[in-house]
């Protein structure tokens, strides 16, 4: 069975948690596509070359979740050569046998416009910054500034900007617990799966 769940949205909206939970519930594979850009961003040197040479080991580095890696990822993600080098891998993953969940910024719009389910998970910048601050600590105002800077870059770039696909279901987690958001996402997937055969 080929079945793709595309989950897009800004940083710290809950995409990753929802993506992992949906994948576990339905036995699908899960790809956090932000990790690809983070791995390229922390590499240094020529980002396009780093994207072409990316290996599974690069994705296992333990410094990919930092704020700095997120900023570096957002910067290299604006380069068309970097995005182009990562397209095939993501497309193959999305359409691989057995079902796949991918979370990122352009999954429903560019990587897999034919995805069976498209979700756009979002929340206010303040709520997202607070969540991120609970994970990373430090100065909350700085975390909020980073979130807003990354949003502006990811939404404003010319190539594959962050935006909801026209047929995406928007899930706003500003005032929703993560369990509720997961149940909502699973219900949407379940309905779509049920309607297939
Ligand atoms: O989801 P994340 O915070 O790990 O993503 C880090 C950065 O990578 C994000 O700010 C923009 C970029 N990115 C992207 O451009 N396209 C994707 N599909 C995933 C991430």
Coordinates of C-alpha atoms and ligand atoms in Angstrom, one line a residue:
X1 CA 0.0 0.0 0.0
X2 CA 1.2 3.5 -0.9
X3 CA -0.1 6.1 1.5
X4 CA 1.5 9.4 2.5
X5 CA 0.8 11.6 5.4
X6 CA 2.3 15.1 4.8
X7 CA 2.6 17.3 7.9
X8 CA 3.8 20.8 7.4
X9 CA 4.0 23.8 9.7
X10 CA 6.4 26.2 11.5
X11 CA 8.9 25.3 14.2
X12 CA 7.7 23.9 17.5
X13 CA 4.0 23.6 16.4
X14 CA 3.9 19.9 17.3
X15 CA 4.5 18.4 13.8
X16 CA 7.2 16.0 15.0
X17 CA 5.2 14.6 18.0
X18 CA 2.1 14.2 15.8
X19 CA 4.1 12.6 13.0
X20 CA 5.7 10.1 15.3
X21 CA 2.4 9.2 17.0
X22 CA 0.6 8.8 13.6
X23 CA 3.4 6.6 12.3
X24 CA 3.4 4.4 15.4
X25 CA -0.5 4.1 15.4
X26 CA -0.7 3.0 11.8
X27 CA 2.6 1.2 11.4
X28 CA 4.0 3.7 8.9
X29 CA 7.6 4.8 8.5
X30 CA 8.4 8.4 9.7
X31 CA 10.8 10.9 8.3
X32 CA 11.6 14.2 10.1
X33 CA 12.7 16.1 7.0
X34 CA 14.0 19.0 9.2
X35 CA 16.9 16.7 10.2
X36 CA 18.1 16.6 6.6
X37 CA 18.4 20.4 6.5
X38 CA 19.9 20.5 10.0
X39 CA 22.5 18.0 9.1
X40 CA 23.5 20.1 6.0
X41 CA 23.4 23.3 8.1
X42 CA 25.9 22.1 10.7
X43 CA 28.2 20.5 8.2
X44 CA 30.1 23.7 7.1
X45 CA 31.7 24.1 3.7
X46 CA 29.6 24.1 0.5
X47 CA 26.0 23.4 1.6
X48 CA 25.0 22.1 -1.9
X49 CA 27.8 19.6 -1.9
X50 CA 27.0 18.6 1.7
X51 CA 23.4 18.0 0.7
X52 CA 24.5 15.8 -2.2
X53 CA 26.9 13.8 0.0
X54 CA 24.5 13.4 3.0
X55 CA 24.7 10.0 4.6
X56 CA 22.6 8.2 7.3
X57 CA 25.5 8.8 9.8
X58 CA 25.1 12.6 9.3
X59 CA 21.5 12.3 10.6
X60 CA 22.6 10.6 13.8
X61 CA 24.8 13.5 15.1
X62 CA 23.7 14.5 18.6
X63 CA 24.0 18.3 17.9
X64 CA 21.2 18.6 15.4
X65 CA 18.4 19.7 17.8
X66 CA 20.0 22.9 19.0
X67 CA 18.7 26.4 18.2
X68 CA 21.9 27.1 16.3
X69 CA 21.4 24.0 14.1
X70 CA 17.8 25.2 13.5
X71 CA 19.0 28.6 12.3
X72 CA 21.7 27.0 10.2
X73 CA 19.1 24.7 8.7
X74 CA 16.7 27.5 7.9
X75 CA 19.5 29.4 6.1
X76 CA 20.7 26.5 3.9
X77 CA 17.1 25.5 3.2
X78 CA 16.7 28.8 1.3
X79 CA 19.2 27.6 -1.3
X80 CA 17.6 26.0 -4.4
X81 CA 20.6 23.6 -5.0
X82 CA 20.3 22.3 -1.4
X83 CA 16.5 21.7 -1.7
X84 CA 17.0 20.0 -5.2
X85 CA 19.6 17.6 -3.8
X86 CA 17.2 16.4 -1.1
X87 CA 14.0 16.0 -3.2
X88 CA 14.5 12.5 -4.6
X89 CA 15.3 10.9 -1.3
X90 CA 12.2 12.4 0.3
X91 CA 9.9 11.5 -2.7
X92 CA 11.1 7.9 -2.6
X93 CA 10.5 7.8 1.1
X94 CA 7.0 9.3 0.8
X95 CA 5.9 6.8 -1.9
X96 CA 7.6 3.7 -0.4
X97 CA 5.5 0.6 0.2
X98 CA 3.8 0.4 3.6
X99 CA 2.8 4.0 4.3
X100 CA 4.9 7.0 5.3
X101 CA 4.6 10.1 7.4
X102 CA 6.9 13.0 6.6
X103 CA 7.0 16.3 8.5
X104 CA 8.6 19.5 7.3
X105 CA 7.7 22.7 5.5
X106 CA 7.0 21.8 1.9
X107 CA 5.9 18.1 2.0
X108 CA 2.3 18.7 0.9
X109 CA 3.1 21.5 -1.5
X110 CA 6.3 20.3 -3.3
X111 CA 7.6 16.9 -2.2
X112 CA 4.4 15.0 -2.3
X113 CA 1.4 17.0 -3.6
X114 CA -0.4 13.7 -4.2
X115 CA -0.2 12.8 -0.5
X116 CA -3.4 11.1 0.7
X117 CA -3.5 13.2 3.9
X118 CA -2.1 16.7 4.3
X119 CA -2.0 18.4 7.6
X120 CA -0.8 21.9 8.4
X121 CA 0.1 22.1 12.1
X122 CA 0.5 25.5 13.6
X123 CA 0.3 27.6 16.8
X124 CA 1.0 31.2 17.8
X125 CA 4.7 32.2 17.8
X126 CA 4.4 32.9 21.6
X127 CA 3.0 29.4 22.3
X128 CA 5.7 27.8 20.1
X129 CA 8.5 29.8 21.6
X130 CA 7.3 28.8 25.1
X131 CA 7.4 25.1 24.2
X132 CA 10.8 25.4 22.7
X133 CA 12.1 27.3 25.7
X134 CA 10.9 24.5 28.1
X135 CA 13.1 22.2 26.0
X136 CA 16.2 24.3 25.6
X137 CA 16.1 26.8 28.5
X138 CA 17.9 30.1 28.3
X139 CA 16.3 33.5 27.6
X140 CA 12.6 33.0 26.5
X141 CA 12.6 36.4 24.7
X142 CA 15.6 35.2 22.6
X143 CA 13.8 32.0 21.8
X144 CA 10.8 33.9 20.6
X145 CA 13.0 36.2 18.5
X146 CA 14.6 33.0 16.9
X147 CA 11.2 31.5 16.2
X148 CA 9.9 34.7 14.5
X149 CA 13.2 35.0 12.5
X150 CA 13.0 31.4 11.3
X151 CA 9.2 31.8 10.4
X152 CA 10.0 34.9 8.4
X153 CA 12.8 33.2 6.5
X154 CA 10.9 29.9 5.9
X155 CA 7.8 31.6 4.8
X156 CA 9.5 34.4 2.8
X157 CA 11.9 32.3 0.7
X158 CA 11.3 32.1 -3.1
X159 CA 11.9 28.3 -3.4
X160 CA 9.2 26.1 -1.6
X161 CA 8.1 28.6 1.0
X162 CA 6.3 27.4 4.1
X163 CA 2.5 27.6 3.4
X164 CA -0.5 25.3 3.8
X165 CA -1.3 23.3 0.7
X166 CA -4.8 24.3 -0.6
X167 CA -6.2 20.9 0.5
X168 CA -4.5 20.7 3.9
X169 CA -6.4 20.4 7.1
X170 CA -5.2 23.1 9.5
X171 CA -4.6 22.0 13.1
X172 CA -4.0 24.9 15.4
X173 CA -2.4 23.6 18.6
X174 CA -2.2 27.0 20.4
X175 CA -5.0 26.0 22.8
X176 CA -5.0 22.2 22.2
X177 CA -3.2 19.6 24.2
X178 CA -0.8 17.4 22.3
X179 CA -2.9 14.3 23.0
X180 CA -6.0 16.0 21.5
X181 CA -4.0 17.0 18.4
X182 CA -2.7 13.5 17.9
X183 CA -6.2 12.0 18.2
X184 CA -7.5 14.6 15.7
X185 CA -4.7 13.7 13.2
X186 CA -5.2 10.0 13.7
X187 CA -9.0 10.4 13.1
X188 CA -8.3 12.2 9.8
X189 CA -5.8 9.5 8.7
X190 CA -8.2 6.7 9.7
X191 CA -11.1 8.3 7.8
X192 CA -9.0 8.6 4.6
X193 CA -7.6 5.0 5.0
X194 CA -11.2 3.7 5.4
X195 CA -12.4 5.4 2.3
X196 CA -9.8 3.7 0.1
X197 CA -11.1 0.2 -0.3
Ligands
LIG1 O1 11.5 21.2 11.4 P1 12.8 21.8 11.8 O2 12.7 22.9 12.9 O3 13.8 20.7 12.3 O4 13.5 22.4 10.5 C1 14.7 23.2 10.5 C2 14.7 24.1 9.3 O5 14.9 23.3 8.1 C3 13.5 24.9 9.1 O6 13.6 26.2 9.8 C4 13.4 25.1 7.6 C5 14.1 23.9 7.0 N1 13.2 22.9 6.5 C6 12.7 23.1 5.2 O7 13.0 24.1 4.6 N2 11.9 22.2 4.6 C7 11.6 21.0 5.3 N3 10.8 20.1 4.6 C8 12.0 20.8 6.6 C9 12.8 21.8 7.2

